[in-house]
Short mmCIF file of N, CA, C and O in Angstrom, two decimals:
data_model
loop_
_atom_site.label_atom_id
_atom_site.label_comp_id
_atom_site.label_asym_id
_atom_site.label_seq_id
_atom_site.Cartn_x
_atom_site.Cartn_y
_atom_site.Cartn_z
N UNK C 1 -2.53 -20.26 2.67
CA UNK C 1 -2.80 -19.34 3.76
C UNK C 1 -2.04 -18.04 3.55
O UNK C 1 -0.86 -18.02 3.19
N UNK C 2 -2.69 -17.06 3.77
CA UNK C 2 -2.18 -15.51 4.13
C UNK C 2 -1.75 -15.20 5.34
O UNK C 2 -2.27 -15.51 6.41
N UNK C 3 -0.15 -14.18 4.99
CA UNK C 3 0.71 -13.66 5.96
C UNK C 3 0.09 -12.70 6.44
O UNK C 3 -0.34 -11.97 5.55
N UNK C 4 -0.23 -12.23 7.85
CA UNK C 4 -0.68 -11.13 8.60
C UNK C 4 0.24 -9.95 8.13
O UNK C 4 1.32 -10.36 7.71
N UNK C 5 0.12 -8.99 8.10
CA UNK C 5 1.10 -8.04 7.89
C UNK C 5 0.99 -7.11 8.95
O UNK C 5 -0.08 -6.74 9.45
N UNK C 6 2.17 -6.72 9.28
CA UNK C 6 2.74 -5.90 10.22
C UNK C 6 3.08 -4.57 9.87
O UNK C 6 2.83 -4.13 8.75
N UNK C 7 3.63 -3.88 10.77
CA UNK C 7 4.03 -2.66 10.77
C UNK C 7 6.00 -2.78 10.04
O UNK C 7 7.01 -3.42 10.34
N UNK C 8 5.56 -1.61 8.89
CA UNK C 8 7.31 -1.98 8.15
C UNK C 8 7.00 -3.31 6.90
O UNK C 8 7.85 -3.93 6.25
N UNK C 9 6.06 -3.40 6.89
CA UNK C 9 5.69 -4.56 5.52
C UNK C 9 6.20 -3.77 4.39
O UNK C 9 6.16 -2.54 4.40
N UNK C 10 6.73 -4.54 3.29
CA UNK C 10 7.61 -3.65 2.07
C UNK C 10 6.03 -3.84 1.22
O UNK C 10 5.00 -4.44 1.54
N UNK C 11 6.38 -3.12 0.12
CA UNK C 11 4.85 -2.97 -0.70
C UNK C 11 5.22 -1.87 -1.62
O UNK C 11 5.63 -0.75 -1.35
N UNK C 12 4.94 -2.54 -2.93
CA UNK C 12 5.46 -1.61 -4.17
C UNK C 12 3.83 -1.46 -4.74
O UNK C 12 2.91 -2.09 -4.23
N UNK C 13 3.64 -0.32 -6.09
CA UNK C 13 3.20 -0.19 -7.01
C UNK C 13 3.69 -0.48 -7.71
O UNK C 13 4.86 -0.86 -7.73
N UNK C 14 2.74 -0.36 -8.75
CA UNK C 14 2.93 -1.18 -10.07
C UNK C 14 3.17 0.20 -11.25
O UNK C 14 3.15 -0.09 -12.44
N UNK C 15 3.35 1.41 -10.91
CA UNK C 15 3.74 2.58 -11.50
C UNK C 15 4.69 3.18 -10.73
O UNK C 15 5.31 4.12 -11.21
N UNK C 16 4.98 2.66 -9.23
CA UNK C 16 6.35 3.27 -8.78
C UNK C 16 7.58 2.96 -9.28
O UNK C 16 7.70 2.19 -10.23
N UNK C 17 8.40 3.44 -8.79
CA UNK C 17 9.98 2.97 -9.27
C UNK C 17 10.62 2.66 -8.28
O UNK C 17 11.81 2.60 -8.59
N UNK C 18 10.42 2.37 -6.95
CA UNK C 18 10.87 2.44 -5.99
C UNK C 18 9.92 1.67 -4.76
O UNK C 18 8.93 2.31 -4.42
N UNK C 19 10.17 0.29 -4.02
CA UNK C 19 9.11 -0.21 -2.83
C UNK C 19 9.28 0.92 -1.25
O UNK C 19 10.27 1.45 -0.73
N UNK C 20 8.18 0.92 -0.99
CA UNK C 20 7.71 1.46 0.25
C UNK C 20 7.44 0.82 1.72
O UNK C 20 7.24 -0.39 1.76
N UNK C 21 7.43 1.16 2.28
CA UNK C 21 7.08 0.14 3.97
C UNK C 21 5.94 0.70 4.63
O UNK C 21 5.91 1.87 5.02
N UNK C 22 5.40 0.24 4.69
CA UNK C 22 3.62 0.40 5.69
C UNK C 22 3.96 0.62 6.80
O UNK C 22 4.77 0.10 7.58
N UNK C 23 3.10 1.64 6.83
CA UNK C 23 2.92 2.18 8.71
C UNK C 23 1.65 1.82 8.85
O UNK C 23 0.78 1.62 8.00
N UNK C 24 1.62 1.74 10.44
CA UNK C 24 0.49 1.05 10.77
C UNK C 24 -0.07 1.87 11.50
O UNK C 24 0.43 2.12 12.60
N UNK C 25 -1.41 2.59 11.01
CA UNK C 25 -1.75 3.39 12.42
C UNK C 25 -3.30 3.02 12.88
O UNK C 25 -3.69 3.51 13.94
N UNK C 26 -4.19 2.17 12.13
CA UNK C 26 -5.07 1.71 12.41
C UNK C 26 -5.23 1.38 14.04
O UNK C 26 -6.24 1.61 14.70
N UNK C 27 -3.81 0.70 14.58
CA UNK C 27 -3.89 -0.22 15.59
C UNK C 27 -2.55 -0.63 16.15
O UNK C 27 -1.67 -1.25 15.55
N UNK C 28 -2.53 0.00 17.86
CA UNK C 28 -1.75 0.29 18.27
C UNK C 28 -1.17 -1.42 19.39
O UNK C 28 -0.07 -1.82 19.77
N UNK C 29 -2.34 -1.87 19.53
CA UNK C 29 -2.37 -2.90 20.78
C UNK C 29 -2.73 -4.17 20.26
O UNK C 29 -2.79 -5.03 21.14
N UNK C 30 -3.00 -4.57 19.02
CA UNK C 30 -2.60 -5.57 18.61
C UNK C 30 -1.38 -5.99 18.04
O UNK C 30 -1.13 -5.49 16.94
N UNK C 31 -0.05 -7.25 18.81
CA UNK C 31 0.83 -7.45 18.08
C UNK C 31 0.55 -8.19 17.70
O UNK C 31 -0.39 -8.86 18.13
N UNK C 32 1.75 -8.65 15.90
CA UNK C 32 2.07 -10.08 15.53
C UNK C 32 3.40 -10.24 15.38
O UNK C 32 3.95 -9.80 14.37
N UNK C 33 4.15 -10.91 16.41
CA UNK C 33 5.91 -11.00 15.78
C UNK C 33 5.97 -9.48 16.74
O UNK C 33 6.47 -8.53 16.14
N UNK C 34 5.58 -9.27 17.90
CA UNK C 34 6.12 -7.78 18.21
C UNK C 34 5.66 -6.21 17.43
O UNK C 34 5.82 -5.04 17.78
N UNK C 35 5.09 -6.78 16.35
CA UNK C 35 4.96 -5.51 15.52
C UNK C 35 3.36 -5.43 15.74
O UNK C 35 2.62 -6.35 16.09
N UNK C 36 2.98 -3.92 15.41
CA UNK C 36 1.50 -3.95 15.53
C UNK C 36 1.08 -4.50 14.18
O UNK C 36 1.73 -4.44 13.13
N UNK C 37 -0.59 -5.27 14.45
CA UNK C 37 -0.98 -5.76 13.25
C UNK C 37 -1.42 -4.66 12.35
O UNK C 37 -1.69 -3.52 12.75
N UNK C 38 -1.48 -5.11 10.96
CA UNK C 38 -2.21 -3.86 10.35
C UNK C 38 -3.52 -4.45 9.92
O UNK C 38 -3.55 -5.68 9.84
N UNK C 39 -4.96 -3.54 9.54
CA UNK C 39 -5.88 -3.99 8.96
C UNK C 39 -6.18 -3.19 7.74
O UNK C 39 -5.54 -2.15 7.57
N UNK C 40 -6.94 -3.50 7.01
CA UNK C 40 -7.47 -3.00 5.49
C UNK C 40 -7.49 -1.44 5.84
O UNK C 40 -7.26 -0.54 5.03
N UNK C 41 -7.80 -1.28 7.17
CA UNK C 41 -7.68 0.41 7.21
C UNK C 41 -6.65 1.61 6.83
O UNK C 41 -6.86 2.76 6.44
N UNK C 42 -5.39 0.87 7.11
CA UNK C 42 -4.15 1.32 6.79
C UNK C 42 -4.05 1.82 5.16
O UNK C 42 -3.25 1.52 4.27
N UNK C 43 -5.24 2.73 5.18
CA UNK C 43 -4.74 3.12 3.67
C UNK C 43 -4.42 4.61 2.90
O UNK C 43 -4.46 5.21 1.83
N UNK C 44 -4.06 4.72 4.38
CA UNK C 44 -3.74 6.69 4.18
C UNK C 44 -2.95 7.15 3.14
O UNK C 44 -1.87 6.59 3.32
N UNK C 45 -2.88 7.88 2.09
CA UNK C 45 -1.71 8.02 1.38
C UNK C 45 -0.66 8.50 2.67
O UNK C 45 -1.15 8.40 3.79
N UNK C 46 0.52 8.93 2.59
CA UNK C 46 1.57 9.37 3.36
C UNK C 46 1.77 8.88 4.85
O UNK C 46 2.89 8.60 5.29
N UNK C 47 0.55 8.82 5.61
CA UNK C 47 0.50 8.33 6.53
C UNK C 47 0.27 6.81 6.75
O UNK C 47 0.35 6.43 7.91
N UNK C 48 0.09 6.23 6.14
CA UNK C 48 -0.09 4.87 5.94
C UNK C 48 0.77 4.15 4.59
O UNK C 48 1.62 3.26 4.64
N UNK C 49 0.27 4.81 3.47
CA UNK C 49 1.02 4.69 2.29
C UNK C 49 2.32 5.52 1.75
O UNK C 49 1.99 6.66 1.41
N UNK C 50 3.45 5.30 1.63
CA UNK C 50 4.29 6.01 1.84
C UNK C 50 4.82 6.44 0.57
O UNK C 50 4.55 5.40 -0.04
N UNK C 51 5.64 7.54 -0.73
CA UNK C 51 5.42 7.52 -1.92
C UNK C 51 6.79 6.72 -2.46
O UNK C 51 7.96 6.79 -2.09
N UNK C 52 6.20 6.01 -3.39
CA UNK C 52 7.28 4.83 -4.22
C UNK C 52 8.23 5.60 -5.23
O UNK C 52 8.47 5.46 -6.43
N UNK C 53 8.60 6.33 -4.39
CA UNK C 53 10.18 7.49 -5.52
C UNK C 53 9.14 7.93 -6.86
O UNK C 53 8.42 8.92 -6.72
N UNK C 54 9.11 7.41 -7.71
CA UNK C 54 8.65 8.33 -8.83
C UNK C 54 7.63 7.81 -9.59
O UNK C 54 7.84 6.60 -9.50
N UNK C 55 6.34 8.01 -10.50
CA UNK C 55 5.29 7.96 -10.59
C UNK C 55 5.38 7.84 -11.89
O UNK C 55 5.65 8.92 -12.41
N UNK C 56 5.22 6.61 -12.92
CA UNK C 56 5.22 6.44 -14.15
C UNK C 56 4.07 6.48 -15.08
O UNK C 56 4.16 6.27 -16.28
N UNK C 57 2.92 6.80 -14.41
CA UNK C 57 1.38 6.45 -14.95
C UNK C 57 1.25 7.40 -15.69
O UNK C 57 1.59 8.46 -15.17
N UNK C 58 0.76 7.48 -17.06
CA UNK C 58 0.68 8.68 -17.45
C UNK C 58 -1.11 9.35 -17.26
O UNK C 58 -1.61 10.29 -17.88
N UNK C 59 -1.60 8.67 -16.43
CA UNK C 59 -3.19 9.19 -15.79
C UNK C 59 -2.45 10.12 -14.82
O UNK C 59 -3.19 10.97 -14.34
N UNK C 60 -1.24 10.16 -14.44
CA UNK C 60 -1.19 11.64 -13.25
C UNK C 60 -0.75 12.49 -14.04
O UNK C 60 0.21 12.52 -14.81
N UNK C 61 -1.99 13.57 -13.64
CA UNK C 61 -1.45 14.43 -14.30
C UNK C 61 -0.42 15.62 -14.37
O UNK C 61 -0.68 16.63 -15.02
N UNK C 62 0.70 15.47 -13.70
CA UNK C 62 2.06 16.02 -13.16
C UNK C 62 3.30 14.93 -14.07
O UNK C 62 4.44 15.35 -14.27
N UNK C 63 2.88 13.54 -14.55
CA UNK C 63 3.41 12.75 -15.57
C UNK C 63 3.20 13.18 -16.68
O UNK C 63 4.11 13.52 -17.44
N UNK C 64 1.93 13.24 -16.99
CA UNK C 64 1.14 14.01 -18.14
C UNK C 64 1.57 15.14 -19.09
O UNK C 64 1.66 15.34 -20.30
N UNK C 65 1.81 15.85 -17.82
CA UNK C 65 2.47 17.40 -18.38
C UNK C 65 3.64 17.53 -18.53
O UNK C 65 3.99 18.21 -19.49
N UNK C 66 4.34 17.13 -17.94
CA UNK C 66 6.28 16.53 -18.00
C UNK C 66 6.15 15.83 -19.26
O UNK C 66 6.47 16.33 -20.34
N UNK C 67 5.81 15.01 -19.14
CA UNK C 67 5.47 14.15 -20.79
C UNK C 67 5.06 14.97 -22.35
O UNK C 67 5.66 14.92 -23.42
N UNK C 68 4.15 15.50 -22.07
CA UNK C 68 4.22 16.48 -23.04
C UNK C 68 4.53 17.21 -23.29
O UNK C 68 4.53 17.44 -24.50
N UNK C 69 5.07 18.23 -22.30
CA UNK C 69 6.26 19.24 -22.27
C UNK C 69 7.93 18.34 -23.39
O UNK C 69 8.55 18.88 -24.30
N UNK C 70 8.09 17.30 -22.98
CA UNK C 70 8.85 16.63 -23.27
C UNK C 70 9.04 15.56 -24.91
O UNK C 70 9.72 14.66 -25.41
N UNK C 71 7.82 16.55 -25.19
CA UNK C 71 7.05 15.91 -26.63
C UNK C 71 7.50 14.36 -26.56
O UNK C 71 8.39 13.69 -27.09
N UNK C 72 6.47 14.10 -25.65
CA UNK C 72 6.08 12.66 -25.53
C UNK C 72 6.95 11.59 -25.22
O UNK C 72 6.83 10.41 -25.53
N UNK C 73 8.00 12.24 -24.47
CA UNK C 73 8.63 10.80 -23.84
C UNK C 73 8.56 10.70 -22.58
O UNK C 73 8.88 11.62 -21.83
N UNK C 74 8.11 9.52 -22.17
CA UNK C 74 7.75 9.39 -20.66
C UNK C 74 8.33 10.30 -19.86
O UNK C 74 9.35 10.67 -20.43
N UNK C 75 8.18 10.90 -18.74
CA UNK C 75 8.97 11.34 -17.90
C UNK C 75 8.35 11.52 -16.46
O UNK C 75 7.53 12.36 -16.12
N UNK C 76 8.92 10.54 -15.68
CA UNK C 76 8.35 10.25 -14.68
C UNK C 76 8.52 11.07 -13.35
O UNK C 76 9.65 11.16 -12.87
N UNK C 77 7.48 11.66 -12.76
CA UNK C 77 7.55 12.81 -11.74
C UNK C 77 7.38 12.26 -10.08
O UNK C 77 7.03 11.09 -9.96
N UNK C 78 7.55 12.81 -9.20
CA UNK C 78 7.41 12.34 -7.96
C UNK C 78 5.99 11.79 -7.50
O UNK C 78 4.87 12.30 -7.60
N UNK C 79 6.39 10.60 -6.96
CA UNK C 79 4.85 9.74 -6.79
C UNK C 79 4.34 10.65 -5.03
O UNK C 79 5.04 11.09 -4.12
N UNK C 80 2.86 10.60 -5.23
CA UNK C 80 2.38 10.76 -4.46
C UNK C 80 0.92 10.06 -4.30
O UNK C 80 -0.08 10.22 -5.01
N UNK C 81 1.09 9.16 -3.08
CA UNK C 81 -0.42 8.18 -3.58
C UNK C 81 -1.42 8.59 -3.52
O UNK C 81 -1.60 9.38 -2.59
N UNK C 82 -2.32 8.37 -4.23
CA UNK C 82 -4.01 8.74 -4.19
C UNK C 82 -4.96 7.72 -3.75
O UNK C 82 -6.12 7.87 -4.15
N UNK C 83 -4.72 6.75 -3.04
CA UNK C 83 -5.83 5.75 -2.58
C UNK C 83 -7.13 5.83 -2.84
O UNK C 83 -7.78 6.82 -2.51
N UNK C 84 -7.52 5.00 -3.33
CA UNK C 84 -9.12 5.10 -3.93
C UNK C 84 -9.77 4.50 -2.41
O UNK C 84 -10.61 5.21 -1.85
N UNK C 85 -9.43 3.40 -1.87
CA UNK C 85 -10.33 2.95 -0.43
C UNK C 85 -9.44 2.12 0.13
O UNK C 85 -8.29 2.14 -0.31
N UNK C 86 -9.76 1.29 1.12
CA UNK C 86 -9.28 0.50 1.81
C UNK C 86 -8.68 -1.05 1.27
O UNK C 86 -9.43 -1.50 0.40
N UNK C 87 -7.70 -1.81 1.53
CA UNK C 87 -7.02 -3.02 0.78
C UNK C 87 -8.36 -3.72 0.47
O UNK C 87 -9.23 -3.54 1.32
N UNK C 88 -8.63 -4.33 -0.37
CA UNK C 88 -9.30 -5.35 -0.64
C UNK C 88 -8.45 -6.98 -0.93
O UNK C 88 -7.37 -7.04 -1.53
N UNK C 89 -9.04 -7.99 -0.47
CA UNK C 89 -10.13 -8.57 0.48
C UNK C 89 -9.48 -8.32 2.05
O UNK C 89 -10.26 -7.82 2.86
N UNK C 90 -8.51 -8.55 2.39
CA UNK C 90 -8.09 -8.63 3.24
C UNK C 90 -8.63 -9.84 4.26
O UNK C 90 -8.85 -10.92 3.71
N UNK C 91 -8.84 -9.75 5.63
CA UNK C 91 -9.28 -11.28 6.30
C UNK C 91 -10.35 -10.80 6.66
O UNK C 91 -10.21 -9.69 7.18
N UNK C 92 -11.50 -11.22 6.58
CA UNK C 92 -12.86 -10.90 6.99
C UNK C 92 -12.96 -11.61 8.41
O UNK C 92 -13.13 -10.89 9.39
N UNK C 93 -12.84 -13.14 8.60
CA UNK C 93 -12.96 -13.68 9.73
C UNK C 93 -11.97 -13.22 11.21
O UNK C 93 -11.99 -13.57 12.39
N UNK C 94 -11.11 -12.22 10.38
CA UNK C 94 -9.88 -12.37 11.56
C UNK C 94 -10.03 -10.84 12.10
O UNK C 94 -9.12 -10.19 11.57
N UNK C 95 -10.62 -10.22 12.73
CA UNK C 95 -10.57 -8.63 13.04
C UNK C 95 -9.52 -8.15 13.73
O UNK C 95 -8.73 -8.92 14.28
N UNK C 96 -9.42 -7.24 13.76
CA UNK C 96 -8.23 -6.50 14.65
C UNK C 96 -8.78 -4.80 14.56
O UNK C 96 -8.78 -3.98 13.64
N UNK C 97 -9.24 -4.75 15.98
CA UNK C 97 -9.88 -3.17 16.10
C UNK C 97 -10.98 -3.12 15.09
O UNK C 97 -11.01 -2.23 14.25
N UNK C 98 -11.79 -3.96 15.14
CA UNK C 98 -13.18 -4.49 14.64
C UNK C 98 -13.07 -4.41 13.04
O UNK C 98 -14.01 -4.16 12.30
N UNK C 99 -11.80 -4.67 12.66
CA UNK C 99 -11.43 -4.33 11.10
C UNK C 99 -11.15 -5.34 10.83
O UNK C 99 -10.85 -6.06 11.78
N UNK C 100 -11.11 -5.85 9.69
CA UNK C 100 -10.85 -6.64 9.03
C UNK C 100 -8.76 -7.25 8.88
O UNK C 100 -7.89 -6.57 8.32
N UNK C 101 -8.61 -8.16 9.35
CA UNK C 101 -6.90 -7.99 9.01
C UNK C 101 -6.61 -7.71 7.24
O UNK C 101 -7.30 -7.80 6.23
N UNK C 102 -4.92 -7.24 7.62
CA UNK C 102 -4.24 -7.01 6.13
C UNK C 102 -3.76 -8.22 5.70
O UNK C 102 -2.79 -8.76 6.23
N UNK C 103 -4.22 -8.56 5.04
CA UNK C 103 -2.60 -9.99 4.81
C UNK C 103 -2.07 -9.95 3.23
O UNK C 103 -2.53 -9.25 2.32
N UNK C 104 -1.16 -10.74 3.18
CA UNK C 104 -0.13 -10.06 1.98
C UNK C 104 -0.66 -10.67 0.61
O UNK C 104 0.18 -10.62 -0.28
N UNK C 105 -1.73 -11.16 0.29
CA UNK C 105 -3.07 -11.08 -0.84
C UNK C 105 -3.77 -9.67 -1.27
O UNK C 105 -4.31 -9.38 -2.34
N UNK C 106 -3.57 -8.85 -0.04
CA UNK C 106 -3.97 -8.15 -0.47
C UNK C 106 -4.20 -6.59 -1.55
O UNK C 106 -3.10 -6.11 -1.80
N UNK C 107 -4.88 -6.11 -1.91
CA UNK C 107 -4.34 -4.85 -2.78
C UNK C 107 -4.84 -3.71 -2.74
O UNK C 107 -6.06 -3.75 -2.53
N UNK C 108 -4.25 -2.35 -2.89
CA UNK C 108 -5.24 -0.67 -2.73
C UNK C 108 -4.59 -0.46 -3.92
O UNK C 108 -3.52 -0.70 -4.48
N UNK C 109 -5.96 0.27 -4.15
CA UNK C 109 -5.55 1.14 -5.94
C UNK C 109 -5.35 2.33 -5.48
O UNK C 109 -5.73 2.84 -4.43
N UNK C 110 -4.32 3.00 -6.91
CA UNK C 110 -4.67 4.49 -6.60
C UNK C 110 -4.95 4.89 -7.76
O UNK C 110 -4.83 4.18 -8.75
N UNK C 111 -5.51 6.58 -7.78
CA UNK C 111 -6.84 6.74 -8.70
C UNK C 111 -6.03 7.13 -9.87
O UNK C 111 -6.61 7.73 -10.78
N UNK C 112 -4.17 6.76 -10.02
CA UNK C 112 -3.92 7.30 -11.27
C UNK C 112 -3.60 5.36 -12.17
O UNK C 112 -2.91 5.28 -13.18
N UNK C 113 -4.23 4.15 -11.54
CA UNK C 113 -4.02 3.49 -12.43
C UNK C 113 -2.92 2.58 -11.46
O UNK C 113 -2.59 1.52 -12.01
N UNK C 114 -2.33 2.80 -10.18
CA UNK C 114 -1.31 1.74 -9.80
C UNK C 114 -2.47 0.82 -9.13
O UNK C 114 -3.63 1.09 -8.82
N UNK C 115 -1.70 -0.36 -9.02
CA UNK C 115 -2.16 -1.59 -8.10
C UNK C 115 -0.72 -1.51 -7.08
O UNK C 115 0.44 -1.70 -7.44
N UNK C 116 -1.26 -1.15 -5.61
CA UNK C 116 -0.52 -1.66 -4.76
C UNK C 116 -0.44 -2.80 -4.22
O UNK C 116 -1.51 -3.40 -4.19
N UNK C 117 0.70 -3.48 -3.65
CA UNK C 117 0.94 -5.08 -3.18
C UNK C 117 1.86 -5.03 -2.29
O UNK C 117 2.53 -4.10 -1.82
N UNK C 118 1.83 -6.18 -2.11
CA UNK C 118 2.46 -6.53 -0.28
C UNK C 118 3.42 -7.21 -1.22
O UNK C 118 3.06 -8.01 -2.09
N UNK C 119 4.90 -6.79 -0.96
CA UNK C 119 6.03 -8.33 -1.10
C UNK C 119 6.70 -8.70 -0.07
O UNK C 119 7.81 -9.21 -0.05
N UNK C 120 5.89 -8.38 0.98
CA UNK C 120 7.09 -9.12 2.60
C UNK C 120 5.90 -8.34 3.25
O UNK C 120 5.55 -7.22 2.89
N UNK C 121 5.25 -9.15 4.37
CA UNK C 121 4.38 -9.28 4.87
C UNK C 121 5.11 -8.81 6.32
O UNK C 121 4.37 -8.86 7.30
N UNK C 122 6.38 -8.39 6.51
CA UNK C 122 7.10 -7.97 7.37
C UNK C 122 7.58 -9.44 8.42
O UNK C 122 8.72 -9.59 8.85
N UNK C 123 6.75 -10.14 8.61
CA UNK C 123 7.10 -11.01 9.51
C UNK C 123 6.11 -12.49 8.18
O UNK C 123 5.38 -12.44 7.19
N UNK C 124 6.84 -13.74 9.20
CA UNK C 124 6.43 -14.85 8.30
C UNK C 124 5.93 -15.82 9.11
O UNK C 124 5.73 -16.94 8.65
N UNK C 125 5.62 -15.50 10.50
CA UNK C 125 5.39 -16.76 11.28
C UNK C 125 3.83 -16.46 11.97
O UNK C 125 3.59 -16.89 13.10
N UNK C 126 3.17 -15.96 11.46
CA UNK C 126 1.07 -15.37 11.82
C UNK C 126 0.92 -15.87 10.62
O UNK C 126 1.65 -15.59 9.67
N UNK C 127 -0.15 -16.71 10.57
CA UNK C 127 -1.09 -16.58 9.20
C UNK C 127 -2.48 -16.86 9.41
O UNK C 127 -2.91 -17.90 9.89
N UNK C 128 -3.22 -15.81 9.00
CA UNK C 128 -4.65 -15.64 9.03
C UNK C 128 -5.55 -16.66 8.10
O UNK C 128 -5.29 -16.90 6.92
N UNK C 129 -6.26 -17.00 8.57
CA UNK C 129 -7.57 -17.42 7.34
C UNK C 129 -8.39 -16.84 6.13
O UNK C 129 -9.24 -17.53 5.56
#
């Protein structure tokens, strides 16, 4: 079973250097554990997605150019997320503000190559279907 995730859920990339905490703004009046729930909607860069300190992908191209400026050694620049769409799968059966819930299975790409992930679902005692 999957953890509902809340508002303040930790959640790294897989090109950051640094984990982030989810804001929830999808949905104000559903709690779980006190916190509002979040759903697959929550996938704003900045406003939802928050940036993971520094950006190792060399598909951004602000890595790219530091990098080659640097004749080719990595050099990793300030992350800023690019969300391609909404978490996938998330809970289909379980809605919240006619959305689909988040739970900590789930993942958002961004368009330079990270996979985002849930590692603390913020709370541990909701679990969705």
């Amino acid at each position: 079973m999957a953890n509902q995730v809340v508002m303040g859920a930790m959640m790294s990339c897989s090109f950051g250097t640094a984990p982030g905490s989810l804001l929830v703004t999808s949905n104000q009046t559903v709690l779980s554990s006190g916190m509002p729930a979040a759903t697959i909607m929550d996938f704003a860069p900045i406003a939802n997605i928050p940036p993971f300190a520094m950006c190792t992908s060399i598909a951004n191209p602000q890595v790219a150019s530091a990098t080659a400026a640097a004749f080719g050694v990595l050099t990793p620049m300030p992350c800023v997320p690019v969300t391609t769409g909404p978490w996938v799968p998330g809970a289909p059966t379980c809605l919240i503000a006619s959305q689909p819930a988040l739970t900590d299975s789930s993942q958002c790409f961004c368009a330079w190559g990270g996979v985002i992930q849930i590692s603390f679902a913020g709370q541990a005692t909701e679990t969705v279907a």
